[in-house]
mmCIF file of C-alpha atoms in Angstrom:
data_model
loop_
_atom_site.group_PDB
_atom_site.id
_atom_site.type_symbol
_atom_site.label_atom_id
_atom_site.label_comp_id
_atom_site.label_asym_id
_atom_site.label_seq_id
_atom_site.Cartn_x
_atom_site.Cartn_y
_atom_site.Cartn_z
ATOM 1 C CA MET A 1 22.997 -20.639 -1.271
ATOM 2 C CA SER A 2 22.119 -21.970 2.165
ATOM 3 C CA ASN A 3 21.258 -19.616 4.989
ATOM 4 C CA SER A 4 21.208 -22.376 7.631
ATOM 5 C CA SER A 5 23.739 -20.684 9.935
ATOM 6 C CA ALA A 6 21.831 -17.369 10.062
ATOM 7 C CA GLU A 7 19.916 -16.336 13.180
ATOM 8 C CA VAL A 8 16.341 -17.630 13.411
ATOM 9 C CA VAL A 9 14.055 -14.580 13.595
ATOM 10 C CA ILE A 10 10.660 -16.347 13.524
ATOM 11 C CA ALA A 11 10.190 -19.800 15.044
ATOM 12 C CA ALA A 12 6.972 -21.715 15.623
ATOM 13 C CA ASN A 13 6.831 -25.158 17.219
ATOM 14 C CA SER A 14 3.557 -27.130 17.099
ATOM 15 C CA LEU A 15 1.691 -23.802 17.063
ATOM 16 C CA SER A 16 -2.106 -24.101 17.062
ATOM 17 C CA ARG A 17 -5.026 -21.738 17.518
ATOM 18 C CA SER A 18 -8.713 -22.567 17.774
ATOM 19 C CA TYR A 19 -11.744 -20.303 17.896
ATOM 20 C CA LYS A 20 -14.491 -22.293 19.635
ATOM 21 C CA ASP A 21 -15.100 -25.193 17.207
ATOM 22 C CA VAL A 22 -12.883 -23.847 14.386
ATOM 23 C CA GLN A 23 -9.226 -24.889 14.116
ATOM 24 C CA ALA A 24 -7.660 -21.791 12.505
ATOM 25 C CA LEU A 25 -4.057 -23.010 12.759
ATOM 26 C CA LYS A 26 -3.012 -26.611 13.363
ATOM 27 C CA SER A 27 0.426 -27.640 14.622
ATOM 28 C CA LEU A 28 2.514 -25.197 12.549
ATOM 29 C CA ASN A 29 6.284 -25.730 12.596
ATOM 30 C CA ILE A 30 8.365 -23.071 10.854
ATOM 31 C CA GLU A 31 11.711 -21.281 11.027
ATOM 32 C CA VAL A 32 12.506 -18.084 9.152
ATOM 33 C CA ARG A 33 16.139 -16.984 9.278
ATOM 34 C CA ARG A 34 17.642 -13.513 9.080
ATOM 35 C CA GLY A 35 17.940 -12.427 5.447
ATOM 36 C CA GLU A 36 15.274 -14.785 4.124
ATOM 37 C CA ILE A 37 12.245 -13.463 2.293
ATOM 38 C CA PHE A 38 9.159 -15.395 3.281
ATOM 39 C CA GLY A 39 5.549 -15.102 2.141
ATOM 40 C CA PHE A 40 2.399 -16.658 3.574
ATOM 41 C CA LEU A 41 0.198 -17.982 0.778
ATOM 42 C CA GLY A 42 -3.074 -19.829 1.119
ATOM 43 C CA PRO A 43 -6.820 -19.661 0.633
ATOM 44 C CA ASN A 44 -9.197 -17.825 2.947
ATOM 45 C CA GLY A 45 -9.309 -19.549 6.309
ATOM 46 C CA ALA A 46 -5.857 -21.152 5.969
ATOM 47 C CA GLY A 47 -4.519 -19.399 9.091
ATOM 48 C CA LYS A 48 -2.360 -16.628 7.576
ATOM 49 C CA THR A 49 -3.926 -13.771 9.539
ATOM 50 C CA THR A 50 -4.122 -15.905 12.670
ATOM 51 C CA PHE A 51 -0.365 -16.562 12.462
ATOM 52 C CA VAL A 52 0.380 -12.843 12.058
ATOM 53 C CA LYS A 53 -1.834 -12.062 15.078
ATOM 54 C CA LEU A 54 0.038 -14.708 17.090
ATOM 55 C CA MET A 55 3.403 -13.222 16.068
ATOM 56 C CA LEU A 56 2.264 -9.787 17.234
ATOM 57 C CA ASP A 57 0.758 -11.094 20.502
ATOM 58 C CA PHE A 58 -2.696 -9.832 19.515
ATOM 59 C CA ILE A 59 -4.006 -13.312 20.418
ATOM 60 C CA ALA A 60 -2.589 -16.233 22.411
ATOM 61 C CA PRO A 61 -1.960 -19.691 20.973
ATOM 62 C CA SER A 62 -4.195 -22.580 22.000
ATOM 63 C CA SER A 63 -1.048 -24.715 22.126
ATOM 64 C CA GLY A 64 2.546 -24.699 20.965
ATOM 65 C CA GLU A 65 5.209 -22.020 21.076
ATOM 66 C CA ILE A 66 6.283 -19.040 19.013
ATOM 67 C CA GLU A 67 9.410 -16.889 19.242
ATOM 68 C CA ILE A 68 10.192 -13.656 17.438
ATOM 69 C CA LEU A 69 13.818 -12.502 17.511
ATOM 70 C CA GLY A 70 14.524 -15.124 20.191
ATOM 71 C CA ASP A 71 11.784 -14.103 22.609
ATOM 72 C CA SER A 72 8.080 -14.626 23.149
ATOM 73 C CA PRO A 73 5.838 -12.088 21.396
ATOM 74 C CA ALA A 74 4.606 -10.846 24.806
ATOM 75 C CA ARG A 75 8.135 -9.799 25.815
ATOM 76 C CA LEU A 76 9.180 -8.520 22.397
ATOM 77 C CA ASN A 77 10.572 -5.004 22.075
ATOM 78 C CA ARG A 78 7.923 -3.439 19.809
ATOM 79 C CA ALA A 79 10.465 -1.021 18.344
ATOM 80 C CA ARG A 80 12.171 -3.976 16.612
ATOM 81 C CA ILE A 81 9.230 -5.021 14.419
ATOM 82 C CA GLY A 82 6.584 -3.350 12.296
ATOM 83 C CA TYR A 83 3.118 -4.289 11.097
ATOM 84 C CA LEU A 84 0.945 -2.575 8.513
ATOM 85 C CA PRO A 85 -2.449 -4.253 8.080
ATOM 86 C CA GLU A 86 -4.257 -4.363 4.757
ATOM 87 C CA ARG A 87 -7.059 -2.166 6.062
ATOM 88 C CA VAL A 88 -6.205 0.600 8.494
ATOM 89 C CA SER A 89 -9.340 2.049 10.012
ATOM 90 C CA ILE A 90 -7.580 4.837 11.927
ATOM 91 C CA HIS A 91 -6.799 6.941 8.847
ATOM 92 C CA PRO A 92 -8.561 5.380 5.825
ATOM 93 C CA PHE A 93 -7.751 8.404 3.643
ATOM 94 C CA LEU A 94 -3.964 7.794 3.866
ATOM 95 C CA THR A 95 -1.951 5.426 1.675
ATOM 96 C CA GLY A 96 0.297 2.875 3.373
ATOM 97 C CA ARG A 97 3.337 5.072 2.711
ATOM 98 C CA GLU A 98 1.614 8.193 4.049
ATOM 99 C CA LEU A 99 0.547 6.337 7.180
ATOM 100 C CA MET A 100 4.107 5.139 7.812
ATOM 101 C CA ILE A 101 5.454 8.678 7.376
ATOM 102 C CA TYR A 102 2.780 9.993 9.745
ATOM 103 C CA ARG A 103 3.549 7.325 12.379
ATOM 104 C CA GLY A 104 7.267 7.999 11.970
ATOM 105 C CA HIS A 105 6.720 11.676 12.696
ATOM 106 C CA LEU A 106 4.755 10.760 15.836
ATOM 107 C CA LEU A 107 7.746 8.705 16.975
ATOM 108 C CA GLY A 108 10.200 11.512 16.202
ATOM 109 C CA LEU A 109 11.664 9.854 13.097
ATOM 110 C CA GLU A 110 12.539 11.649 9.883
#
């Protein structure tokens, strides 16, 4: 079943990121549409974490463009997305679920 008419929620066009002499991400073009399940697979150094950091506006691209929910990551309404890193140094004694419940309580959610 094709999902080609669904809204594009993640779009990257010729997205690249370099760290000094290291090209972490080179000219990535991708579209992920609403309702799709998408996974980033690749060996260490393939650019997976760099792409996530670009999506969250933790770092800026060296070149190219990225849009999340139709807007640049810098202008994105943070309440519309979530991110749970593999290692959370703030509360290392909590599981991922416990951390999400804790953060939800801080935001007034039940």
